[in-house]
Amino acid sequence: MIPFRFSYHKPSSLSEAFEILSEDGAVPMLGGTDLVVKMRAKRVTPKVVVDLKFIDELHNVSFSEDEGLVIGAAVTMNELIEDFAVVKERFPVFYQAIKKVGAYQTRNRATVAGNIANSSPAADSVPPLLTYNAKVKVVSADGERLVELKDFFTGPGRNVLKPGEIIHSIIVPYESPSIGMYYKISRIKAVDLSTIGVALTIIDPDGKRDIRVALASVAPTPVRAFKAEDYIRDKELSASSVERFAELVQESTSPITDARGSKEYRWEMAKVLPKRILRELGLFEGVA
Amino acid sequence: MTITLNVNGKNVQVDVQPNETLLDVLRNKLYITGPKEGCGNGECGACTILYNGKVVNSCLVLALEADGAEILTIEGLTKDGRLHPIQEAFIEENAFQCGFCTPGFVISTKALLDRNPNPSNEDIIEALAGNLCRCTGYQTILKAVKRAAEKLGVEK
Ligand SMILES: Cc1cc2nc3c(=O)[nH]c(=O)nc-3n(C[C@H](O)[C@H](O)[C@H](O)COP(=O)(O)OP(=O)(O)OC[C@H]3O[C@@H](n4cnc5c(N)ncnc54)[C@H](O)[C@@H]3O)c2cc1C
Ligand code: FES
Ligand code: FES
């Protein structure tokens, strides 16, 4: 039982959704895996819940090399990775991160759009999407706009969405084949938010070898380590270059202490994990 | 508001409030008490049901959303008084003590074996990671899932 009164709506079109969302105290919902939990604890107390999962157009998924992967907001994480092999084949680091969200039951309800909209610094789908230069398509009664994911977050639980705006879809451009790893450290192996999460993606590993890194749970928002990426771009991966690269990744973070880990531990692991991932990928032989 | 649910093969109509979860309605209005409320937050899996064929935590589903949904709980596994092979396997392997978690584990197992009749240890651990057991330990549960897979394989 949720300990307060609210009304619940399931619009079947976007225009109907915009109308209800314009009511005082209205919030959108997808899987409810964040929203219902927060409502039970009265951490949010909406007057109107607008369930978007009955809107057909939000269930579309498409992929082409030109347009990239387009993920409708209402697609659950399990639908995405089980029904669309392209996710694992073309965006392996994103695939790995989704598998690390909550439990199997959670992923039958949770959406990538909800993970982004919730805007937790710990959102596991976000670091890999940052490395793949994802964009968020935002719609409202007044029209639509595209926001770079890196510009979407403004703080813990905060983002650039204005009242009445919702996420329509996520667009992940396809550049070339990639390899990489999403390394998540949490207190228990499953069903726990990360103490730190590091996505390291290598775009075109046999060609231009563009190494990209983004991290969760080490700053007020998920962060991408652009300076480290610039530094390593045309360098050989040697003990000293990898060490400097890892330091620059670390310097992109500003961790705090919370129930899941101390600021010191996170700071240390922000440097260890990029090295460890490179080693596990077989690209570097040093200690990590 | 009145909603219609198909619960364990039977259509039922029930009056619900917007702030009730599907778990509340199953337990308190339909007296289907197999699904339990452990945490109420999606973390323990005691409330696990099949919802339109997918395994979900019923404590996080708003009842009004479920209008028209098809629901399977552990009560629906038993046919004509005969236990389902998954239930038999849990008994044979002593895969529970207090039993609070068991309906959730059995439903998660059913969902796993429906999509993957021959799961590896890793597959089982991944599928059951959202179900917590506070008394038994997980080894006997792993064995029960394997035994259930064998039984179901033989039945076919
Ligand atoms: C047991 C458990 C374990 C979890 N583990 C993890 C984990 O390991 N990693 C992780 O990252 N997360 C985890 N989560 C959090 C959660 O599952 C994810 O953040 C999920 O992706 C949220 O998606 P949703 O569809 O359920 O969002 P909802 O709960 O429906 O919505 C989330 C927020 O976004 C808003 N919103 C919803 N749809 C839109 C839209 N289209 N446009 C704009 N705003 C919108 C809602 O108002 C709400 O504020 C866990 C949750 C639970 C219950
Ligand atoms: S009661 Fe639903 S997951 Fe614990
Ligand atoms: S048997 Fe008691 S919680 Fe699992």
mmCIF file with all atom_site columns, C-alpha atoms in Angstrom, chain B residues 84-97 101-102 105-110 112-113 117 119-121 124 128 136-153:
data_model
loop_
_atom_site.group_PDB
_atom_site.id
_atom_site.type_symbol
_atom_site.label_atom_id
_atom_site.label_alt_id
_atom_site.label_comp_id
_atom_site.label_asym_id
_atom_site.label_entity_id
_atom_site.label_seq_id
_atom_site.pdbx_PDB_ins_code
_atom_site.Cartn_x
_atom_site.Cartn_y
_atom_site.Cartn_z
_atom_site.occupancy
_atom_site.B_iso_or_equiv
_atom_site.pdbx_formal_charge
_atom_site.auth_seq_id
_atom_site.auth_comp_id
_atom_site.auth_asym_id
_atom_site.auth_atom_id
_atom_site.pdbx_PDB_model_num
ATOM 1  C CA . HIS B 1 84  ? 4.036  -29.227 -9.931  1.00 0.00 ? 84  HIS B CA 1
ATOM 2  C CA . PRO B 1 85  ? 7.416  -30.908 -10.638 1.00 0.00 ? 85  PRO B CA 1
ATOM 3  C CA . ILE B 1 86  ? 9.182  -27.740 -9.456  1.00 0.00 ? 86  ILE B CA 1
ATOM 4  C CA . GLN B 1 87  ? 7.372  -27.961 -6.121  1.00 0.00 ? 87  GLN B CA 1
ATOM 5  C CA . GLU B 1 88  ? 8.234  -31.659 -5.847  1.00 0.00 ? 88  GLU B CA 1
ATOM 6  C CA . ALA B 1 89  ? 11.881 -30.900 -6.559  1.00 0.00 ? 89  ALA B CA 1
ATOM 7  C CA . PHE B 1 90  ? 11.987 -28.240 -3.812  1.00 0.00 ? 90  PHE B CA 1
ATOM 8  C CA . ILE B 1 91  ? 10.566 -30.764 -1.336  1.00 0.00 ? 91  ILE B CA 1
ATOM 9  C CA . GLU B 1 92  ? 12.873 -33.568 -2.419  1.00 0.00 ? 92  GLU B CA 1
ATOM 10 C CA . GLU B 1 93  ? 15.971 -31.377 -2.095  1.00 0.00 ? 93  GLU B CA 1
ATOM 11 C CA . ASN B 1 94  ? 14.855 -29.807 1.222   1.00 0.00 ? 94  ASN B CA 1
ATOM 12 C CA . ALA B 1 95  ? 15.149 -26.436 -0.455  1.00 0.00 ? 95  ALA B CA 1
ATOM 13 C CA . PHE B 1 96  ? 13.328 -24.517 2.254   1.00 0.00 ? 96  PHE B CA 1
ATOM 14 C CA . GLN B 1 97  ? 12.981 -24.202 5.989   1.00 0.00 ? 97  GLN B CA 1
ATOM 15 C CA . CYS B 1 101 ? 10.715 -17.229 0.242   1.00 0.00 ? 101 CYS B CA 1
ATOM 16 C CA . THR B 1 102 ? 9.634  -20.435 -1.497  1.00 0.00 ? 102 THR B CA 1
ATOM 17 C CA . PHE B 1 105 ? 11.732 -18.995 -5.757  1.00 0.00 ? 105 PHE B CA 1
ATOM 18 C CA . VAL B 1 106 ? 9.367  -21.501 -7.357  1.00 0.00 ? 106 VAL B CA 1
ATOM 19 C CA . ILE B 1 107 ? 7.858  -18.865 -9.648  1.00 0.00 ? 107 ILE B CA 1
ATOM 20 C CA . SER B 1 108 ? 11.304 -17.528 -10.617 1.00 0.00 ? 108 SER B CA 1
ATOM 21 C CA . THR B 1 109 ? 12.328 -21.117 -11.335 1.00 0.00 ? 109 THR B CA 1
ATOM 22 C CA . LYS B 1 110 ? 9.251  -21.651 -13.486 1.00 0.00 ? 110 LYS B CA 1
ATOM 23 C CA . LEU B 1 112 ? 13.654 -19.619 -15.909 1.00 0.00 ? 112 LEU B CA 1
ATOM 24 C CA . LEU B 1 113 ? 12.789 -23.145 -17.047 1.00 0.00 ? 113 LEU B CA 1
ATOM 25 C CA . PRO B 1 117 ? 14.881 -25.730 -19.991 1.00 0.00 ? 117 PRO B CA 1
ATOM 26 C CA . PRO B 1 119 ? 20.119 -23.868 -17.364 1.00 0.00 ? 119 PRO B CA 1
ATOM 27 C CA . SER B 1 120 ? 23.743 -23.808 -16.216 1.00 0.00 ? 120 SER B CA 1
ATOM 28 C CA . ASN B 1 121 ? 24.656 -22.893 -12.640 1.00 0.00 ? 121 ASN B CA 1
ATOM 29 C CA . ILE B 1 124 ? 20.258 -20.267 -12.353 1.00 0.00 ? 124 ILE B CA 1
ATOM 30 C CA . LEU B 1 128 ? 17.342 -16.279 -8.872  1.00 0.00 ? 128 LEU B CA 1
ATOM 31 C CA . THR B 1 136 ? 18.105 -22.348 3.928   1.00 0.00 ? 136 THR B CA 1
ATOM 32 C CA . GLY B 1 137 ? 21.214 -21.262 2.069   1.00 0.00 ? 137 GLY B CA 1
ATOM 33 C CA . TYR B 1 138 ? 21.261 -21.476 -1.651  1.00 0.00 ? 138 TYR B CA 1
ATOM 34 C CA . GLN B 1 139 ? 22.910 -24.833 -2.355  1.00 0.00 ? 139 GLN B CA 1
ATOM 35 C CA . THR B 1 140 ? 19.782 -26.923 -1.918  1.00 0.00 ? 140 THR B CA 1
ATOM 36 C CA . ILE B 1 141 ? 17.811 -24.406 -3.949  1.00 0.00 ? 141 ILE B CA 1
ATOM 37 C CA . LEU B 1 142 ? 20.318 -24.733 -6.799  1.00 0.00 ? 142 LEU B CA 1
ATOM 38 C CA . LYS B 1 143 ? 19.964 -28.500 -6.609  1.00 0.00 ? 143 LYS B CA 1
ATOM 39 C CA . ALA B 1 144 ? 16.180 -28.232 -6.588  1.00 0.00 ? 144 ALA B CA 1
ATOM 40 C CA . VAL B 1 145 ? 16.207 -26.143 -9.751  1.00 0.00 ? 145 VAL B CA 1
ATOM 41 C CA . LYS B 1 146 ? 18.420 -28.704 -11.486 1.00 0.00 ? 146 LYS B CA 1
ATOM 42 C CA . ARG B 1 147 ? 16.221 -31.538 -10.326 1.00 0.00 ? 147 ARG B CA 1
ATOM 43 C CA . ALA B 1 148 ? 13.146 -29.674 -11.537 1.00 0.00 ? 148 ALA B CA 1
ATOM 44 C CA . ALA B 1 149 ? 14.766 -29.178 -14.934 1.00 0.00 ? 149 ALA B CA 1
ATOM 45 C CA . GLU B 1 150 ? 15.416 -32.932 -15.144 1.00 0.00 ? 150 GLU B CA 1
ATOM 46 C CA . LYS B 1 151 ? 11.866 -33.800 -14.118 1.00 0.00 ? 151 LYS B CA 1
ATOM 47 C CA . LEU B 1 152 ? 10.375 -31.435 -16.649 1.00 0.00 ? 152 LEU B CA 1
ATOM 48 C CA . GLY B 1 153 ? 12.735 -32.741 -19.328 1.00 0.00 ? 153 GLY B CA 1
#
